[in-house]
Coordinates of C-alpha atoms in Angstrom, one line a residue:
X1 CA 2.5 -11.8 12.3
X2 CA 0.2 -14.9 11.8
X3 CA -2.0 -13.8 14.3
X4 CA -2.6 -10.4 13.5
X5 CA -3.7 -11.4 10.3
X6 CA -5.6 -14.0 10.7
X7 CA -7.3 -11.8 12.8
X8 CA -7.5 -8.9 10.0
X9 CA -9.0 -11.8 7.7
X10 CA -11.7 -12.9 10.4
X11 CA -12.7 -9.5 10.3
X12 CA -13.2 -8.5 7.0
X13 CA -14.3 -11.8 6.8
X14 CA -17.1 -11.3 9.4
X15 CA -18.0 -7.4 7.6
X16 CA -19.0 -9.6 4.6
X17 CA -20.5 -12.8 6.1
X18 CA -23.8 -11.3 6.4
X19 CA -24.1 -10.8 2.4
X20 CA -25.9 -14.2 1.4
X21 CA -28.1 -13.8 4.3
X22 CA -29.9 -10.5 3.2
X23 CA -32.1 -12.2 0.7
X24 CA -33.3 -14.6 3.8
X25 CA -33.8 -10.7 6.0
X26 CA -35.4 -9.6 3.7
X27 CA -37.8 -12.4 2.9
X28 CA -38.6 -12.7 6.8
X29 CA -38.8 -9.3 7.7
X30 CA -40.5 -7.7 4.2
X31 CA -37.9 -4.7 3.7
X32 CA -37.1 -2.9 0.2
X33 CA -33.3 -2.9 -1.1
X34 CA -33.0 0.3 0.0
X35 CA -33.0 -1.4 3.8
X36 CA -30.3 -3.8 2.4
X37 CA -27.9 -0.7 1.0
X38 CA -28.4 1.3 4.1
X39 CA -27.5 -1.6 6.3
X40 CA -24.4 -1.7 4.5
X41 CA -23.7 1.9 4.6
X42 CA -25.0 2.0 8.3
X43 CA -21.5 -0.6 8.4
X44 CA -19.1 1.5 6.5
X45 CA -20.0 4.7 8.3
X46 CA -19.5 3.0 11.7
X47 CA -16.0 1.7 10.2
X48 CA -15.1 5.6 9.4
X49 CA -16.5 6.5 12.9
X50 CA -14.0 4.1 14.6
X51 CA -11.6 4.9 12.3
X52 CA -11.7 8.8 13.0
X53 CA -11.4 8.4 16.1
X54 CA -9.3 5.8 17.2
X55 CA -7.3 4.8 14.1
X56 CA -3.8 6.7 15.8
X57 CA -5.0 5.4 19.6
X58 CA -2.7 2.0 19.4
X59 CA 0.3 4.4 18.2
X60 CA -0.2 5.6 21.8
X61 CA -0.9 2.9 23.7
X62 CA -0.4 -0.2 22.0
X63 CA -1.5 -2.8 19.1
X64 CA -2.5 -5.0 21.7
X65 CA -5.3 -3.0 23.9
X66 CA -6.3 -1.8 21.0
X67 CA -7.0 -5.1 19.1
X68 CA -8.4 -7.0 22.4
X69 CA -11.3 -4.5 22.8
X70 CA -12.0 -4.7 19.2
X71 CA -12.4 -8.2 19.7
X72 CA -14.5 -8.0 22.6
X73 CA -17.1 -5.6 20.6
X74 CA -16.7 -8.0 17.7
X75 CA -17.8 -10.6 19.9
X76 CA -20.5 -8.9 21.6
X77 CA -21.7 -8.2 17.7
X78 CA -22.0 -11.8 16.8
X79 CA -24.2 -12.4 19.5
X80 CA -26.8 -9.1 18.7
X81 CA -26.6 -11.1 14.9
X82 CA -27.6 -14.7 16.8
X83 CA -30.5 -12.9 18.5
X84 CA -31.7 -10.5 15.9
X85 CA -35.4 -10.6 14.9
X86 CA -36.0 -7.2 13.1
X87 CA -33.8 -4.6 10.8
X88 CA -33.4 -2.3 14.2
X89 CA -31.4 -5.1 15.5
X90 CA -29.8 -6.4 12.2
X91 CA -28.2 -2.3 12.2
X92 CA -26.9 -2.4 15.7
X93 CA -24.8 -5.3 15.0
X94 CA -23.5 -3.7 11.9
X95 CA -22.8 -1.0 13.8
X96 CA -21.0 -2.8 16.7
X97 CA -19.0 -4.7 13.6
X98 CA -18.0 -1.5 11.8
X99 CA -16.8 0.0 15.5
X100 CA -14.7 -3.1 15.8
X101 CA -13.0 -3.3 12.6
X102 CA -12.4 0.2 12.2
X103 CA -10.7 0.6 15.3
X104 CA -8.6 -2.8 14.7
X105 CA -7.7 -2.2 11.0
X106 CA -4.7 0.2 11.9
X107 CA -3.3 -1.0 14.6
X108 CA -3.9 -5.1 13.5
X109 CA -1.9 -3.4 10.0
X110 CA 0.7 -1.0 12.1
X111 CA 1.4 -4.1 14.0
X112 CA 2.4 -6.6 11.1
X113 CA 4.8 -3.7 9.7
X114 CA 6.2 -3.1 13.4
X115 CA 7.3 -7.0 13.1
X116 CA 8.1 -7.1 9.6
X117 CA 8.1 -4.1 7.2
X118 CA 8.0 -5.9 3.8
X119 CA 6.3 -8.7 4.8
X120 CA 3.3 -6.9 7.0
X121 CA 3.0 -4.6 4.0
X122 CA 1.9 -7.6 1.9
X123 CA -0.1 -8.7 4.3
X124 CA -1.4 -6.0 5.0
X125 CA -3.2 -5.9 1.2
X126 CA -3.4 -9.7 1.0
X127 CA -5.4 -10.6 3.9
X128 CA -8.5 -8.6 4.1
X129 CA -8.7 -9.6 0.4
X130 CA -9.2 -13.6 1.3
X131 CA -10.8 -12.4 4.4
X132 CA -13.3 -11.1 2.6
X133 CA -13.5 -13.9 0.1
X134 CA -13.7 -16.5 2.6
X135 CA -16.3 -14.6 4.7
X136 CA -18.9 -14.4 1.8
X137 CA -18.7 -17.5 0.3
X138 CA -18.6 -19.8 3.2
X139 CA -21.5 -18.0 5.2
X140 CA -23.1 -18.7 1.9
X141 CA -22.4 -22.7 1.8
X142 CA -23.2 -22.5 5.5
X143 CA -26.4 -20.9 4.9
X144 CA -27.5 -23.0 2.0
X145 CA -26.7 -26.4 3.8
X146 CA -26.2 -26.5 7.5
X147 CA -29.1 -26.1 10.3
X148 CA -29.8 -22.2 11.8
X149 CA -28.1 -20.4 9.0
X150 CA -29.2 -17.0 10.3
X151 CA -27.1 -18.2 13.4
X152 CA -25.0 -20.5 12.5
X153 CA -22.1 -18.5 10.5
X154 CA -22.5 -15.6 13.9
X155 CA -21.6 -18.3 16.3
X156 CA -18.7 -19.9 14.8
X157 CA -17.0 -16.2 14.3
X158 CA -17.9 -15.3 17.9
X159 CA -15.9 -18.8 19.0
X160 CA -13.0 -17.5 16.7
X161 CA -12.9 -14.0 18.0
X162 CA -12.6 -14.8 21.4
X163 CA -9.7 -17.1 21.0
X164 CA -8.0 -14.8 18.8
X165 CA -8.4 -12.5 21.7
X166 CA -6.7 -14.9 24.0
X167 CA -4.1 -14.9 21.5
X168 CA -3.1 -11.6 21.7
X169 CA -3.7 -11.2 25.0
X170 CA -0.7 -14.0 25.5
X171 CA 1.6 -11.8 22.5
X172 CA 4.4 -9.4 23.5
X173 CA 4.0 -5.4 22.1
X174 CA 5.3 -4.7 19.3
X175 CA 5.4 -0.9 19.9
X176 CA 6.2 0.9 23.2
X177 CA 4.2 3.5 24.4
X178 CA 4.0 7.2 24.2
X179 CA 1.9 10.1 25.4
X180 CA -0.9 11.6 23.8
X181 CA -3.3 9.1 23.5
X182 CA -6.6 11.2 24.8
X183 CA -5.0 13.9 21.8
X184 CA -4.9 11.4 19.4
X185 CA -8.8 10.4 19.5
X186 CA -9.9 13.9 18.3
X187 CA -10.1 13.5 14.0
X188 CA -8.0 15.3 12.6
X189 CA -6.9 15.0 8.7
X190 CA -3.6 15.7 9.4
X191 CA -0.8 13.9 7.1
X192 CA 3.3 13.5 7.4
X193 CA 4.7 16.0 4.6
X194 CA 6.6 12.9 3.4
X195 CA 3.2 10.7 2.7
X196 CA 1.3 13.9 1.0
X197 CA 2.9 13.2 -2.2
X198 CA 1.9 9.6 -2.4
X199 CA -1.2 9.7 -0.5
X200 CA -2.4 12.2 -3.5
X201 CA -1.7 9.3 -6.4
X202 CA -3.1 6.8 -3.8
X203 CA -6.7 8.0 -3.1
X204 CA -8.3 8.2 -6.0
X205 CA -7.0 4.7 -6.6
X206 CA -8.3 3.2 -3.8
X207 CA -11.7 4.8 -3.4
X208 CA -12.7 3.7 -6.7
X209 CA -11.5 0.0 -6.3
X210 CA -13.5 -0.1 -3.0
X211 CA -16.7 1.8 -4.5
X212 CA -16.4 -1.7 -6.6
X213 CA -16.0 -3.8 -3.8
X214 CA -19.7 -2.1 -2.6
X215 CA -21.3 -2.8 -5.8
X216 CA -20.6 -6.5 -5.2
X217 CA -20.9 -6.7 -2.0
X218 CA -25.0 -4.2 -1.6
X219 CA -26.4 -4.9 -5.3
X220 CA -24.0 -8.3 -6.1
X221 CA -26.6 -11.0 -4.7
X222 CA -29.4 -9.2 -5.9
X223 CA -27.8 -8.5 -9.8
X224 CA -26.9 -12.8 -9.5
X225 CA -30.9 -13.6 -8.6
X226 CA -32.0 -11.2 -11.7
X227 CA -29.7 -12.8 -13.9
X228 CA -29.3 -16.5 -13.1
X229 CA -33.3 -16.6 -11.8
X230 CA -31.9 -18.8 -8.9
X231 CA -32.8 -18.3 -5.2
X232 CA -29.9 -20.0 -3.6
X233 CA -28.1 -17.9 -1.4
X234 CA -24.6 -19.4 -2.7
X235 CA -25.0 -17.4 -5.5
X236 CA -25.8 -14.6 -3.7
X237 CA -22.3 -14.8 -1.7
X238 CA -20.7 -15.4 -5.0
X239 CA -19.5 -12.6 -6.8
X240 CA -18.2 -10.6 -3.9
X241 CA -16.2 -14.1 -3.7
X242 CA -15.1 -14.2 -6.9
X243 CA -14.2 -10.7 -6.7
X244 CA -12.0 -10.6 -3.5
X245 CA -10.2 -14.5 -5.1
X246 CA -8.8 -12.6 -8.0
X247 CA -8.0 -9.5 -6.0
X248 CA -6.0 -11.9 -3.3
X249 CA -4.0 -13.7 -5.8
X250 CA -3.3 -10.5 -7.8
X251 CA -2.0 -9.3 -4.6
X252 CA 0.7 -12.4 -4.4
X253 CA 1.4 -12.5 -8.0
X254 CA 2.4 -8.5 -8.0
X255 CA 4.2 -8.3 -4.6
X256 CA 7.4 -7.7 -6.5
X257 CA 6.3 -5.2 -8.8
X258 CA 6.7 -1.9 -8.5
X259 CA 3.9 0.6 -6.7
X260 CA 2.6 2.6 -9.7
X261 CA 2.9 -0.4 -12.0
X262 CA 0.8 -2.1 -10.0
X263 CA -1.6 1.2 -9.6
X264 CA -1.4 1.6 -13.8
X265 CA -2.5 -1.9 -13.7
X266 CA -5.2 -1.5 -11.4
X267 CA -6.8 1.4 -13.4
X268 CA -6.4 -0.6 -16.5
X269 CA -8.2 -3.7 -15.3
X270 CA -11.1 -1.8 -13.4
X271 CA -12.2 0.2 -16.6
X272 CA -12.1 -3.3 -18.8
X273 CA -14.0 -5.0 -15.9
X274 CA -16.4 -2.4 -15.1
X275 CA -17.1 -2.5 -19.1
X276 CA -18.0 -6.1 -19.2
X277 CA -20.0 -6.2 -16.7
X278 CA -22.0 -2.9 -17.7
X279 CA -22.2 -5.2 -20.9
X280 CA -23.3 -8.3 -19.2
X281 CA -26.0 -6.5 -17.2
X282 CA -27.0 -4.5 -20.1
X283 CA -28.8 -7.2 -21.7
X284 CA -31.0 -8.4 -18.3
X285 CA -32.2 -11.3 -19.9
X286 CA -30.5 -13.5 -17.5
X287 CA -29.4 -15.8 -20.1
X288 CA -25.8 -18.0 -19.4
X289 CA -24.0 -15.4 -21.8
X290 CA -25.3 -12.7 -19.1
X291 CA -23.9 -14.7 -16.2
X292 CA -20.5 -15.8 -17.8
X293 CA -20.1 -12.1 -18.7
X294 CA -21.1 -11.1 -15.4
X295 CA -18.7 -13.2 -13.3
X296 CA -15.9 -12.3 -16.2
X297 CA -16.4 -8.7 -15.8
X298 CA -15.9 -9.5 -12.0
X299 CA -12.8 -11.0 -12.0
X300 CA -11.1 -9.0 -13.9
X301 CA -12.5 -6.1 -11.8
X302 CA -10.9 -7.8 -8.9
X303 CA -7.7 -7.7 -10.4
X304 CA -8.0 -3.8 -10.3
X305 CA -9.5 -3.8 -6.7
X306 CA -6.0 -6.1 -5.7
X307 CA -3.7 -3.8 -7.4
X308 CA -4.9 -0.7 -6.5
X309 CA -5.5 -1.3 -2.3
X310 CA -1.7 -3.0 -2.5
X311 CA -0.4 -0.6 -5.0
X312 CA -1.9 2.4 -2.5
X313 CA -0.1 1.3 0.9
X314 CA 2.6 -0.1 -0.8
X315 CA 3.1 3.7 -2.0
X316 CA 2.3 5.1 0.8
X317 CA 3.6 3.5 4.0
X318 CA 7.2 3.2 3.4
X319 CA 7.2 7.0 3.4
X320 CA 6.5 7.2 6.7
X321 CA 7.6 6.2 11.0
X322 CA 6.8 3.3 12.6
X323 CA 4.8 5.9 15.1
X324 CA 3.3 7.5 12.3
X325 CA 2.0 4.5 10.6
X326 CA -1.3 3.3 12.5
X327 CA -3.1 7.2 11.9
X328 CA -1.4 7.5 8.3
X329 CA -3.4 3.4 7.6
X330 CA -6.6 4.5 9.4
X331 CA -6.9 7.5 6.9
X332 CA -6.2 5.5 4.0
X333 CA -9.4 3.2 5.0
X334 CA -10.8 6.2 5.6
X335 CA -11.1 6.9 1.8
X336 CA -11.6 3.4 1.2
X337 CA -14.9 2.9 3.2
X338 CA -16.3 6.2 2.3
X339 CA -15.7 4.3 -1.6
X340 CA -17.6 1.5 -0.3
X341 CA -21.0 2.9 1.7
X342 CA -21.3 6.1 0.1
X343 CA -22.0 5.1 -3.8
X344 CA -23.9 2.0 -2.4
X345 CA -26.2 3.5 -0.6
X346 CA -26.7 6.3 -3.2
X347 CA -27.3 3.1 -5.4
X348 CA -29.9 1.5 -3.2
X349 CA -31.8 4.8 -3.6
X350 CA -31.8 4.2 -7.2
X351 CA -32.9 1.1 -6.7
X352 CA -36.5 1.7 -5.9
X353 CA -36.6 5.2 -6.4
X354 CA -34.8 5.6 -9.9
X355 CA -34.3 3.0 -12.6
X356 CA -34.3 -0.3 -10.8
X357 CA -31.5 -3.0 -10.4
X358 CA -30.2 -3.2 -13.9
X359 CA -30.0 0.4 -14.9
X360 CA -28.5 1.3 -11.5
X361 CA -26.1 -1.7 -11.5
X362 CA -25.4 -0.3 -15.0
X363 CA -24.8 3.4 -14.5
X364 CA -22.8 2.0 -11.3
X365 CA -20.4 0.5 -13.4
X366 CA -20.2 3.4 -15.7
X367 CA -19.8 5.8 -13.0
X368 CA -16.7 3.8 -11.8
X369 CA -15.2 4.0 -15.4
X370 CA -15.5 7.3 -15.1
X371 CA -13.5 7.5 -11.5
X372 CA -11.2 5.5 -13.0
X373 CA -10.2 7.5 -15.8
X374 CA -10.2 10.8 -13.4
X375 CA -7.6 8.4 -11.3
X376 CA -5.5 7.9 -14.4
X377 CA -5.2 11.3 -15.0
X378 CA -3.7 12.1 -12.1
X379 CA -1.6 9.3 -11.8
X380 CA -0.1 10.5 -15.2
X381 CA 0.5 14.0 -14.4
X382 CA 2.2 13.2 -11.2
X383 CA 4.2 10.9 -13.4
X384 CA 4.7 13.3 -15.6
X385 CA 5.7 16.2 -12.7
X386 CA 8.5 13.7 -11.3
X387 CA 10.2 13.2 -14.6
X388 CA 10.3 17.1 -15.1
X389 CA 11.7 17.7 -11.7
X390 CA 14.2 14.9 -12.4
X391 CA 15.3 16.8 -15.9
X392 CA 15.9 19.6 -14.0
X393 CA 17.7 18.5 -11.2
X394 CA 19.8 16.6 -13.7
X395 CA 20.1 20.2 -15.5
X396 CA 21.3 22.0 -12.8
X397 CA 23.8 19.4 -12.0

């Protein structure tokens, strides 16, 4: 259990490592923000790739094959970061990452619930939270005061891949084996009847916590620069950070609570932190009351983006098999990284092309009000469905 999510945290960790260092990219190699949102789509879409078509594979033939090569790749990506001198290279180890973690998410996730069902479903939501945290904000401290920082942060993740590898490689299965596994690598959206229910409350949840999670993590270091006027890339690593703290410890302070508690929750506190930040950008004067409001806005946001990734899986796992559950996790990440690259890119465009940084970061914010509410709505009136088929069961009897 520890190991599979340490290495789920070192990977989500790694997938946001590279956000302080796009202000130093872009500095030496002279590309727009647009450059910067596309290498993080160029990410997300090789995650959904992966995830497509090897998200059910370790149902077939194990977590452990499965999670070794996705180690290997990751490994072989740190080294294409260490060695990258333009954006052509910068992409093909975003690529290579997204590959990696897309094809370990599910079975790294289907492996902590094979062990332990309650416990690897928290984890499951907890760790790539303070993966991601941890990944931001210390590439950023590592970038701002240690020698090499555009190879620095790559080599000591390539160190920890490889003996996580060696971990696993020295683990027993957790799953036994079963035919299929060529069939399993062709997409298909294809769902257990008994997860369509709660998948349907689940996805509009979760891709609009995510689509959050790529505002902070394409436009955050910029939006920091514009409002604080500083250059230091520890700022630049800092909101994603702040956002992914509050989301991790929302994650252990609701583990109790019930699934659509936690998603009403998570609805509630993405509008109200989506509408302070729209407030605290709106003004663009980068005063302290701007910043204060800014990083406010954020964690309060986070406590959405916790709520709503646990509240999804926690709805939607326990409905179905343990051979079931690896394909059933890689389509829920499915939705999540199409949230996270497909509205950030969009946004990038904007960037240059539309109103600039601080309208875009504002109608960004509105936009996921707006997703929010839709996601409300239907939350409600599947609430609402269940209590009327309840009445009438308890008519009839």
């Amino acid at each position: 259990m520890a190991v599979f999510a340490s290495i789920l945290m070192s990977l989500l960790g790694s997938s946001s490592a590279p956000t302080p260092l796009y202000a130093i990219y872009q500095q030496h190699w002279g590309f727009s923000p647009i450059t910067i949102t596309v290498v993080f789509g160029v990410y997300a879409v090789a995650v959904l790739s992966a995830l497509l078509f090897f998200g059910k594979l370790s149902d077939h033939v194990g977590r452990r094959p499965v999670v070794v090569t996705a180690l290997v790749v990751q490994v072989v990506a740190m080294a294409v970061f260490m060695g990258a001198s333009d954006v052509g290279a910068l992409m093909t180890a975003r690529v290579l990452q997204g590959l990696s973690v897309g094809a370990a998410v599910g079975a790294l996730g289907a492996g902590m619930l094979d062990i332990h069902p309650r416990r690897g479903g928290f984890l499951n939501s907890f760790a790539p939270m303070l993966g991601t945290a941890s990944g931001a904000i210390v590439s950023g401290l590592i970038v701002q005061y240690l020698p090499t920082p555009t190879r620095l942060v790559y080599a000591i993740l390539l160190v920890v891949f490889a003996l996580q590898a060696l971990a696993v490689l020295a683990m027993p299965e957790t799953v036994s084996r079963k035919p299929g596994a060529r069939a399993s690598m062709i997409p298909e959206f294809k769902l257990p009847r008994s997860a369509r229910a709660g998948v349907a409350i689940a996805v509009p949840v979760m891709f609009a916590v995510w689509s959050m999670s790529g505002l902070y993590g394409a436009l955050g270091p910029s939006i920091t620069r514009a409002l604080t006027h500083s250059t230091s890339v520890v700022w630049g690593g800092l909101p994603l950070f702040v956002l992914a703290v509050s989301a991790a410890l929302t994650t252990v302070t609701l583990r109790s609570a019930g699934a659509r508690s936690v998603m009403l929750l998570s609805i509630g506190t993405l509008i109200l932190g989506a509408a302070i930040t729209v407030l605290a950008i709106g003004s663009g004067d980068g005063g302290t009351g701007s910043v204060i409001g800014f990083f406010v806005g954020t964690a309060i946001a986070g406590i959405g983006f916790g709520s709503g990734f646990q509240g999804g899986i926690r709805l939607v796992i326990p409905q179905v098999e343990a051979h079931e559950r690896a394909g059933v996790l890689s389509l829920l990440y499915v939705v999540c990284y199409v949230g996270l690259g497909l509205p950030a890119i969009i946004a990038g465009v904007l960037v240059v092309h539309g109103g600039g940084l601080i309208v875009t970061s504002r109608e960004y914010s509105i936009t996921l009000i707006v997703l929010a509410l839709v996601a409300l709505a239907g939350l409600l009136r599947n609430g609402r469905r269940n209590r009327n088929r309840l009445e009438a069961q308890v008519s009839e009897a």
